[in-house]
Short mmCIF file of C-alpha atoms and ligand atoms in Angstrom, two decimals:
data_model
loop_
_atom_site.label_atom_id
_atom_site.label_comp_id
_atom_site.label_asym_id
_atom_site.label_seq_id
_atom_site.Cartn_x
_atom_site.Cartn_y
_atom_site.Cartn_z
CA UNK A 1 -52.55 16.72 22.99
CA UNK A 2 -50.95 20.16 22.81
CA UNK A 3 -50.19 22.42 25.86
CA UNK A 4 -49.93 26.24 26.25
CA UNK A 5 -45.87 26.36 27.77
CA UNK A 6 -42.66 26.01 25.85
CA UNK A 7 -40.15 24.62 27.81
CA UNK A 8 -36.62 26.38 28.14
CA UNK A 9 -35.00 22.81 29.40
CA UNK A 10 -35.71 20.05 28.47
CA UNK A 11 -34.42 16.38 30.17
CA UNK A 12 -33.41 13.58 28.43
CA UNK A 13 -32.72 9.65 28.71
CA UNK A 14 -31.99 6.34 27.05
CA UNK A 15 -33.94 3.19 28.60
CA UNK A 16 -34.25 -0.49 27.86
CA UNK A 17 -32.20 -2.55 25.49
CA UNK A 18 -29.74 -0.52 23.71
CA UNK A 19 -30.26 0.07 20.53
CA UNK A 20 -27.89 1.05 17.46
CA UNK A 21 -28.78 4.94 16.48
CA UNK A 22 -29.00 6.08 20.49
CA UNK A 23 -26.57 8.12 20.12
CA UNK A 24 -27.31 9.67 16.50
CA UNK A 25 -30.61 10.49 18.30
CA UNK A 26 -29.39 11.69 21.21
CA UNK A 27 -26.98 13.69 19.68
CA UNK A 28 -30.39 15.24 17.31
CA UNK A 29 -31.82 16.44 20.51
CA UNK A 30 -29.15 18.15 21.69
CA UNK A 31 -28.71 19.76 18.97
CA UNK A 32 -31.70 20.73 18.19
CA UNK A 33 -32.53 21.69 21.57
CA UNK A 34 -28.48 24.23 21.41
CA UNK A 35 -30.57 25.65 17.88
CA UNK A 36 -33.79 26.77 19.52
CA UNK A 37 -32.44 28.19 22.65
CA UNK A 38 -33.08 25.29 25.27
CA UNK A 39 -30.87 23.09 27.38
CA UNK A 40 -30.37 19.55 28.09
CA UNK A 41 -30.10 17.52 31.41
CA UNK A 42 -29.18 13.99 31.02
CA UNK A 43 -30.56 11.64 32.85
CA UNK A 44 -27.29 8.29 33.16
CA UNK A 45 -28.92 4.79 33.07
CA UNK A 46 -32.37 5.38 31.85
CA UNK A 47 -35.60 5.61 34.71
CA UNK A 48 -32.95 4.97 37.18
CA UNK A 49 -31.20 8.15 36.48
CA UNK A 50 -33.90 9.79 36.40
CA UNK A 51 -34.41 8.59 40.34
CA UNK A 52 -31.17 8.92 41.47
CA UNK A 53 -30.78 12.37 39.86
CA UNK A 54 -28.12 10.90 37.77
CA UNK A 55 -27.77 13.67 35.43
CA UNK A 56 -25.42 15.72 33.72
CA UNK A 57 -25.76 18.67 31.53
CA UNK A 58 -24.62 18.46 27.53
CA UNK A 59 -23.60 20.50 24.79
CA UNK A 60 -22.94 20.25 20.56
CA UNK A 61 -19.36 19.71 21.58
CA UNK A 62 -20.48 16.59 24.14
CA UNK A 63 -22.40 14.78 21.74
CA UNK A 64 -20.01 15.66 18.28
CA UNK A 65 -18.29 12.37 16.73
CA UNK A 66 -21.50 9.82 18.23
CA UNK A 67 -23.67 9.18 15.89
CA UNK A 68 -21.21 6.60 14.36
CA UNK A 69 -21.30 4.01 17.64
CA UNK A 70 -24.06 2.33 19.32
CA UNK A 71 -25.35 1.93 22.34
CA UNK A 72 -25.36 4.55 24.18
CA UNK A 73 -23.33 7.29 25.77
CA UNK A 74 -25.07 7.99 28.57
CA UNK A 75 -26.11 3.95 29.33
CA UNK A 76 -29.04 2.43 29.47
CA UNK A 77 -30.66 -0.34 32.07
CA UNK A 78 -33.74 -1.51 33.09
CA UNK A 79 -35.25 -0.36 36.37
CA UNK A 80 -37.91 -2.59 37.55
CA UNK A 81 -38.84 -0.18 40.64
CA UNK A 82 -40.08 2.95 37.38
CA UNK A 83 -43.59 0.15 37.28
CA UNK A 84 -43.73 1.54 41.52
CA UNK A 85 -46.51 4.17 41.77
CA UNK A 86 -44.26 6.02 44.48
CA UNK A 87 -40.98 6.35 41.33
CA UNK A 88 -42.95 7.88 39.38
CA UNK A 89 -43.66 10.81 41.85
CA UNK A 90 -40.00 10.81 42.71
CA UNK A 91 -39.29 11.01 39.42
CA UNK A 92 -42.09 13.83 38.58
CA UNK A 93 -40.32 15.74 41.43
CA UNK A 94 -36.49 15.08 41.01
CA UNK A 95 -37.67 17.31 37.08
CA UNK A 96 -39.72 19.13 39.06
CA UNK A 97 -36.44 20.57 41.33
CA UNK A 98 -34.35 20.69 37.80
CA UNK A 99 -36.14 23.26 36.29
CA UNK A 100 -37.21 20.82 33.35
CA UNK A 101 -40.26 21.40 31.29
CA UNK A 102 -40.06 18.63 28.78
CA UNK A 103 -39.28 15.32 28.15
CA UNK A 104 -37.49 12.92 25.61
CA UNK A 105 -37.32 9.10 26.61
CA UNK A 106 -35.95 7.13 23.52
CA UNK A 107 -36.36 3.92 24.15
CA UNK A 108 -39.00 0.53 23.75
CA UNK A 109 -42.17 -0.16 24.60
CA UNK A 110 -41.86 -1.01 28.23
CA UNK A 111 -40.03 2.55 28.56
CA UNK A 112 -42.65 4.24 26.67
CA UNK A 113 -45.58 2.12 29.59
CA UNK A 114 -42.48 3.80 31.19
CA UNK A 115 -43.02 7.44 30.01
CA UNK A 116 -47.02 7.22 29.97
CA UNK A 117 -46.73 5.80 34.46
CA UNK A 118 -44.24 8.58 35.12
CA UNK A 119 -46.94 11.34 32.50
CA UNK A 120 -49.86 10.69 34.97
CA UNK A 121 -47.97 11.77 37.90
CA UNK A 122 -45.53 14.64 36.06
CA UNK A 123 -47.18 18.33 34.20
CA UNK A 124 -44.82 18.56 32.10
CA UNK A 125 -44.17 17.31 28.24
CA UNK A 126 -43.18 13.59 27.50
CA UNK A 127 -42.17 12.97 23.86
CA UNK A 128 -40.82 8.97 22.95
CA UNK A 129 -38.41 8.17 20.58
CA UNK A 130 -38.44 4.70 19.07
CA UNK A 131 -35.54 3.26 19.93
CA UNK A 132 -35.09 -0.33 19.82
CA UNK A 133 -34.70 -3.25 17.47
CA UNK A 134 -37.33 -5.40 17.45
CA UNK A 135 -39.26 -2.97 15.42
CA UNK A 136 -41.99 -3.58 17.80
CA UNK A 137 -43.90 -0.28 18.35
CA UNK A 138 -47.17 0.20 17.26
CA UNK A 139 -46.89 4.06 14.60
CA UNK A 140 -43.56 4.27 13.32
CA UNK A 141 -42.47 2.47 9.96
CA UNK A 142 -39.30 1.38 11.17
CA UNK A 143 -38.11 1.95 15.16
CA UNK A 144 -33.66 3.23 15.72
CA UNK A 145 -31.42 -0.03 15.79
CA UNK A 146 -33.86 -2.37 13.49
CA UNK A 147 -32.21 -1.55 10.82
CA UNK A 148 -28.47 -2.59 12.04
CA UNK A 149 -29.67 -5.54 13.81
CA UNK A 150 -30.97 -7.30 10.64
CA UNK A 151 -27.62 -5.87 8.57
CA UNK A 152 -25.98 -7.67 11.28
CA UNK A 153 -27.54 -11.07 10.87
CA UNK A 154 -28.05 -10.86 7.41
CA UNK A 155 -24.14 -10.70 7.94
CA UNK A 156 -23.76 -12.95 10.48
CA UNK A 157 -26.27 -16.45 7.92
CA UNK A 158 -24.57 -15.28 4.35
CA UNK A 159 -20.99 -16.23 6.26
CA UNK A 160 -22.96 -19.17 7.68
CA UNK A 161 -23.76 -20.14 4.37
CA UNK A 162 -20.34 -20.01 3.24
CA UNK A 163 -19.77 -23.09 5.76
CA UNK A 164 -22.96 -24.16 5.33
CA UNK A 165 -22.64 -25.45 1.66
CA UNK A 166 -18.55 -26.34 1.86
CA UNK A 167 -19.79 -29.37 4.45
CA UNK A 168 -23.52 -29.58 3.02
CA UNK A 169 -24.65 -28.95 6.68
CA UNK A 170 -28.27 -27.53 8.11
CA UNK A 171 -27.46 -23.68 10.24
CA UNK A 172 -29.90 -22.73 13.33
CA UNK A 173 -29.10 -19.47 13.38
CA UNK A 174 -31.33 -17.67 16.40
CA UNK A 175 -32.00 -13.97 16.33
CA UNK A 176 -33.40 -11.77 18.69
CA UNK A 177 -36.67 -9.96 18.35
CA UNK A 178 -38.06 -10.34 21.98
CA UNK A 179 -42.30 -11.55 20.50
CA UNK A 180 -41.81 -10.17 17.08
CA UNK A 181 -40.53 -11.98 13.79
CA UNK A 182 -39.45 -8.35 12.47
CA UNK A 183 -35.58 -9.09 12.34
CA UNK A 184 -35.81 -12.32 11.37
CA UNK A 185 -38.21 -12.39 8.62
CA UNK A 186 -36.27 -9.50 6.95
CA UNK A 187 -32.75 -11.55 7.76
CA UNK A 188 -33.92 -14.34 6.17
CA UNK A 189 -35.26 -12.52 2.63
CA UNK A 190 -31.92 -11.10 2.78
CA UNK A 191 -30.39 -13.68 3.13
CA UNK A 192 -31.79 -16.02 1.43
CA UNK A 193 -32.49 -18.53 4.36
CA UNK A 194 -34.85 -22.03 3.72
CA UNK A 195 -36.97 -21.27 6.38
CA UNK A 196 -37.80 -18.86 9.64
CA UNK A 197 -39.83 -19.91 12.08
CA UNK A 198 -41.41 -16.42 13.84
CA UNK A 199 -43.26 -16.18 16.87
CA UNK A 200 -46.23 -14.39 14.23
CA UNK A 201 -46.19 -17.68 12.26
CA UNK A 202 -45.96 -20.01 15.53
CA UNK A 203 -49.20 -18.69 17.22
CA UNK A 204 -51.01 -19.68 14.42
CA UNK A 205 -49.55 -23.19 13.44
CA UNK A 206 -46.98 -24.04 15.80
CA UNK A 207 -44.11 -25.97 13.85
CA UNK A 208 -43.70 -29.54 14.78
CA UNK A 209 -39.76 -30.80 14.66
CA UNK A 210 -41.39 -33.48 12.18
CA UNK A 211 -42.12 -30.53 10.19
CA UNK A 212 -38.93 -29.36 9.85
CA UNK A 213 -37.09 -32.31 9.15
CA UNK A 214 -39.93 -32.77 6.17
CA UNK A 215 -39.08 -29.77 5.36
CA UNK A 216 -35.35 -30.42 5.01
CA UNK A 217 -35.50 -33.78 3.31
CA UNK A 218 -38.14 -32.27 1.28
CA UNK A 219 -35.49 -29.07 -0.31
CA UNK A 220 -32.81 -32.15 -0.28
CA UNK A 221 -34.56 -34.03 -2.75
CA UNK A 222 -35.52 -31.34 -5.32
CA UNK A 223 -32.11 -29.39 -4.59
CA UNK A 224 -29.57 -32.38 -4.32
CA UNK A 225 -27.28 -32.19 -0.95
CA UNK A 226 -26.18 -29.21 0.23
CA UNK A 227 -26.66 -26.64 2.84
CA UNK A 228 -30.29 -25.82 4.78
CA UNK A 229 -30.31 -22.38 6.53
CA UNK A 230 -32.73 -21.95 8.94
CA UNK A 231 -33.26 -18.76 11.33
CA UNK A 232 -34.67 -19.48 14.54
CA UNK A 233 -35.75 -15.99 16.33
CA UNK A 234 -35.83 -16.32 19.98
CA UNK A 235 -38.77 -17.89 22.59
CA UNK A 236 -40.15 -20.37 19.57
CA UNK A 237 -39.03 -23.47 20.35
CA UNK A 238 -37.53 -24.89 23.85
CA UNK A 239 -33.66 -24.80 24.45
CA UNK A 240 -33.72 -22.77 21.33
CA UNK A 241 -31.22 -23.00 18.31
CA UNK A 242 -29.48 -25.05 20.42
CA UNK A 243 -31.30 -28.05 21.29
CA UNK A 244 -33.63 -27.80 18.24
CA UNK A 245 -29.75 -28.49 16.23
CA UNK A 246 -28.73 -31.78 18.85
CA UNK A 247 -32.64 -32.79 18.18
CA UNK A 248 -32.57 -33.01 14.79
CA UNK A 249 -28.52 -34.05 14.87
CA UNK A 250 -29.87 -36.76 17.81
CA UNK A 251 -33.16 -38.23 16.41
CA UNK A 252 -32.85 -37.79 12.62
CA UNK A 253 -29.00 -38.34 12.29
CA UNK A 254 -28.87 -34.91 10.24
CA UNK A 255 -25.61 -32.99 10.07
CA UNK A 256 -26.68 -29.24 12.11
CA UNK A 257 -25.22 -26.28 14.00
CA UNK A 258 -26.49 -23.65 16.32
CA UNK A 259 -25.19 -20.43 16.18
CA UNK A 260 -26.93 -17.72 18.55
CA UNK A 261 -26.30 -14.07 17.27
CA UNK A 262 -27.14 -12.83 20.32
CA UNK A 263 -25.99 -8.99 21.42
CA UNK A 264 -23.42 -9.32 18.54
CA UNK A 265 -27.26 -7.36 16.94
CA UNK A 266 -27.12 -4.85 18.67
CA UNK A 267 -22.96 -2.85 18.55
CA UNK A 268 -21.22 -1.74 16.12
CA UNK A 269 -21.59 1.03 13.17
CA UNK A 270 -25.43 1.56 13.01
CA UNK A 271 -26.54 1.66 9.43
CA UNK A 272 -26.78 4.73 7.96
CA UNK A 273 -30.35 4.78 7.60
CA UNK A 274 -30.67 4.29 11.60
CA UNK A 275 -28.32 7.30 11.71
CA UNK A 276 -30.46 8.87 9.85
CA UNK A 277 -33.94 7.89 11.06
CA UNK A 278 -32.81 8.85 14.91
CA UNK A 279 -30.97 12.44 13.42
CA UNK A 280 -34.90 12.86 12.22
CA UNK A 281 -36.81 11.74 14.91
CA UNK A 282 -35.03 13.39 17.06
CA UNK A 283 -35.26 16.59 15.79
CA UNK A 284 -38.55 15.64 15.46
CA UNK A 285 -38.85 14.80 19.76
CA UNK A 286 -37.44 18.13 20.45
CA UNK A 287 -40.07 20.64 17.65
CA UNK A 288 -42.73 18.37 19.20
CA UNK A 289 -41.74 20.06 22.80
CA UNK A 290 -41.59 23.15 20.73
CA UNK A 291 -44.72 23.12 19.87
CA UNK A 292 -46.49 21.96 23.44
CA UNK A 293 -46.80 18.52 22.38
CA UNK A 294 -46.56 15.94 25.12
CA UNK A 295 -47.47 12.20 25.55
CA UNK A 296 -46.86 11.35 22.32
CA UNK A 297 -44.36 9.36 20.52
CA UNK A 298 -42.70 11.08 16.95
CA UNK A 299 -42.61 8.51 14.82
CA UNK A 300 -42.14 8.41 10.76
CA UNK A 301 -44.73 6.63 8.54
CA UNK A 302 -43.97 6.61 5.01
CA UNK A 303 -41.87 9.36 4.57
CA UNK A 304 -44.25 11.88 6.73
CA UNK A 305 -42.94 12.58 10.09
CA UNK A 306 -46.29 11.49 12.58
CA UNK A 307 -47.26 11.64 16.31
CA UNK A 308 -48.38 8.85 17.86
CA UNK A 309 -50.04 8.99 21.44
CA UNK A 310 -47.50 6.42 23.54
CA UNK A 311 -50.59 3.92 24.52
CA UNK A 312 -51.48 2.88 20.92
CA UNK A 313 -47.37 1.92 20.43
CA UNK A 314 -47.41 -0.89 22.84
CA UNK A 315 -52.11 -1.68 23.00
CA UNK A 316 -51.63 -1.39 18.70
CA UNK A 317 -49.82 -4.48 16.63
CA UNK A 318 -47.79 -3.55 13.84
CA UNK A 319 -48.74 -6.69 11.82
CA UNK A 320 -45.25 -8.75 9.75
CA UNK A 321 -45.25 -7.74 6.37
CA UNK A 322 -47.47 -9.83 4.24
CA UNK A 323 -46.42 -9.27 0.96
CA UNK A 324 -42.39 -10.77 2.34
CA UNK A 325 -44.26 -13.84 4.18
CA UNK A 326 -45.98 -14.73 1.02
CA UNK A 327 -42.48 -13.85 -1.69
CA UNK A 328 -40.77 -16.30 1.35
CA UNK A 329 -43.74 -19.02 1.84
CA UNK A 330 -45.45 -19.32 -1.97
CA UNK A 331 -42.37 -17.77 -4.11
CA UNK A 332 -38.47 -18.70 -2.32
CA UNK A 333 -39.33 -22.01 -0.71
CA UNK A 334 -37.95 -24.12 -2.72
CA UNK A 335 -40.43 -27.26 -1.72
CA UNK A 336 -44.60 -26.47 -1.80
CA UNK A 337 -46.48 -22.96 -2.42
CA UNK A 338 -48.22 -23.00 0.88
CA UNK A 339 -51.33 -20.25 1.33
CA UNK A 340 -50.03 -16.97 2.92
CA UNK A 341 -49.09 -17.46 6.40
CA UNK A 342 -48.95 -21.42 6.23
CA UNK A 343 -46.85 -23.25 8.07
CA UNK A 344 -46.33 -26.54 7.32
P1 LIG B 401 -37.32 -1.49 25.99
O1 LIG B 401 -37.68 0.36 26.05
O2 LIG B 401 -36.48 -2.04 25.74
O3 LIG B 401 -38.75 -2.62 25.69
P2 LIG B 401 -37.73 -2.65 29.00
O4 LIG B 401 -39.32 -3.87 28.46
O5 LIG B 401 -37.21 -3.54 30.25
O6 LIG B 401 -37.17 -2.21 28.05
O7 LIG B 401 -38.55 -1.10 29.94
C1 LIG B 401 -37.34 -0.14 29.94
C2 LIG B 401 -37.58 0.04 31.19
O8 LIG B 401 -38.98 0.67 31.42
C3 LIG B 401 -38.06 -0.93 32.90
O9 LIG B 401 -37.17 -1.30 32.97
C4 LIG B 401 -39.03 0.06 33.75
O10 LIG B 401 -38.90 0.70 34.31
C5 LIG B 401 -39.87 0.82 31.66
N1 LIG B 401 -40.93 0.08 32.41
C6 LIG B 401 -42.02 -0.97 31.43
N2 LIG B 401 -42.61 -1.12 31.71
C7 LIG B 401 -43.42 -0.27 32.80
C8 LIG B 401 -44.67 0.06 33.08
N3 LIG B 401 -45.55 -0.49 32.60
N4 LIG B 401 -44.54 1.47 34.07
C9 LIG B 401 -43.70 1.77 34.27
N5 LIG B 401 -42.50 1.80 33.60
C10 LIG B 401 -41.75 0.05 33.16
O1 LIG B 402 -35.45 -5.36 23.23
C1 LIG B 402 -34.09 -5.39 22.80
C2 LIG B 402 -33.67 -7.25 23.08
O2 LIG B 402 -32.40 -7.10 22.05
C3 LIG B 402 -34.30 -8.21 22.36
O3 LIG B 402 -34.01 -7.99 21.28
C4 LIG B 402 -33.95 -9.21 23.34
O4 LIG B 402 -34.85 -9.47 23.68
C5 LIG B 402 -33.31 -8.10 24.83
O5 LIG B 402 -33.10 -6.99 24.29
C6 LIG B 402 -32.20 -9.40 25.17
O6 LIG B 402 -32.58 -7.73 26.92
P1 LIG B 402 -31.04 -8.11 27.87
O7 LIG B 402 -29.83 -7.13 26.40
O8 LIG B 402 -31.35 -7.88 28.71
O9 LIG B 402 -30.33 -9.25 27.26
#
């Protein structure tokens, strides 16, 4: 949707789980705004700051040399009360009182739901910038932070492989992703994992412990003694990697170790891919505001900048790459060649 006014003063916030590259996106928003003669007001702690009027003015010197750091210099937060009508009304009032005409929300699907909710009560322009390690937003090939999370998981999996190989052990490495298997799939492929347990695959045919054991034994039969590394997406096994490895060791006598990567996946230097994506999308967001656009996410699809209605980013689903699944299951699987997407 496009509206006639051109913003002179824009707001920006980072919301939900922080993602590597959020700082780079913030820098891009500030530099682009300055380039087009707009002022930038940043709300600290996501929607909490919008409700509490916790804001600071940002200029180019404030965002110099921040793109190499993960986290977010303006802080992020989860703000459950923002779902209430009164919160959106208060946020609209606060934005108007500051004479802000456009707002850039950097975050994931929850943050975009919040942006959409605000849009029902505020007449200013709202643009989303996809910032989440989970990559679970429809309409953009990648979200900011995903590339870094995959790189961190791959690096950890490589290290795990060294010790697993030395002692012929089974390792279960638990990765993040909320309810999506993007990090699991890409890191498993990048590190040559023997097995992956992903939410999208579990929906059709959940793995049983017997099937897991069978696969481990068949890999051993084919390759001889050695390491076996399994990538487990979070929430896909009751009790997670720890419970699964305890079960394998206690019930089947398999020397097995768990490793939870957790929030490590959200820290350290963002990859060049994330820094550049964040820079492009941050500028795109400001240019969309300048063009009078509202209610969309700034995305990148097949190398092209795109605008996706906010609601579509969570009502439509991005599937996992079927070719990567096929390769993992049919070509790289050491023991069998099942049909596409099939789990055994
Ligand atoms: P992410 O943006 O990373 O998905 P969350 O799901 O925690 O993270 O969402 C971030 C914030 O967005 C929430 O804490 C809340 O303030 C806001 N939010 C999420 N869902 C809604 C909703 N349905 N309506 C209004 N605000 C929401
Ligand atoms: O959405 C990003 C994410 O890191 C998910 O992968 C994970 O499930 C969740 O946030 C963890 O949330 P918190 O940082 O609140 O523990």
